[in-house]
């Protein structure tokens, strides 16, 4: 994170953490379920716990989520590809983390919707809301043209990891490549478990989401611990969940191969000085060019570029106001 943004970023993150429980959506309950065995059939003074079902979210609010998802991705593309400003992207990360993470409590997200889409394709009796379909396809569609804008500016899981990255170390290339295969194994397992018959079906991606417990301020201790390990490890290894485990990241990485626009490290002529390779915490620069399928759209490499970093922008601004050339 740029130095100027470190303090406000941390303050805002702490403020979100402190206030999120008050702003998080309350879940309304209704309709006690009476199909379970009742107290009188069980006997021995057994008390049936109240099992209840949450009301669905209003239709227009669901579409508002889709609209915001599209707008945030549009903003990420504009900031990264047109304006080339990491600073603005950090603010977008913070806003997305606040809305899609803490306010919407990490749901609905394209990562988990992999399973709903899989079941809907295989089981004609299973219906899936059109909003879930839109949330699943929209980031892939954008990646098809512009690269992984969803990962760079919108995904709350990615934003959380992006904001905790303090001192990135480089993972040796071979190890990075080998670990990168895990996400495809996980994707395969998630599909296999989603395709099981209804009674034994399991949505692994949602059950083992390491960050959703933080967004909801609740969850199993084991998963909160895993999430904490990812965040602590993520202070040194850039976005470990994104690079090595996220199954949707695997799909995005394949879709991005077809994109004809993406991050280019300098706005015009490459200097081939190699500073950007050092600056990329995700091992996404090879032979001094951004590798689109790995590039997480973080715009860190711009800052290190003598043709495009803070100094270059300061010079441009001086020229605009008629200062020294
Ligand atoms: S790789 Fe997965 S978790 Fe990471 S930012 Fe992209 S979609 Fe989110
Ligand atoms: S090449 Fe690396 S540093 Fe540059 S935007 Fe992509 S992931 Fe970030």
Tab-separated table of C-alpha atoms in Angstrom, residues 2 10 23-24 41-42 109 143 152 181 194 198 231 285-286 290 294 304-305 321:
chain	number	residue	atom	x	y	z
A	2	UNK	CA	1.348	3.499	-0.745
A	10	UNK	CA	-5.695	0.760	8.506
A	23	UNK	CA	-24.561	-2.442	9.770
A	24	UNK	CA	-24.555	-6.074	8.726
A	41	UNK	CA	-43.378	-38.058	19.928
A	42	UNK	CA	-39.882	-37.927	21.400
A	109	UNK	CA	-20.171	-14.571	-4.425
A	143	UNK	CA	-12.036	-11.303	-17.728
A	152	UNK	CA	-8.019	-6.756	-8.457
A	181	UNK	CA	-2.204	-26.650	-9.439
A	194	UNK	CA	-21.801	-30.738	-5.755
A	198	UNK	CA	-29.234	-34.342	-3.118
A	231	UNK	CA	-4.024	-13.767	6.718
A	285	UNK	CA	5.802	-11.051	-14.340
A	286	UNK	CA	7.858	-13.213	-16.620
A	290	UNK	CA	2.789	-9.296	-17.089
A	294	UNK	CA	-1.569	-14.860	-13.158
A	304	UNK	CA	7.942	0.700	-9.447
A	305	UNK	CA	8.184	1.778	-13.083
A	321	UNK	CA	0.688	23.321	-14.475
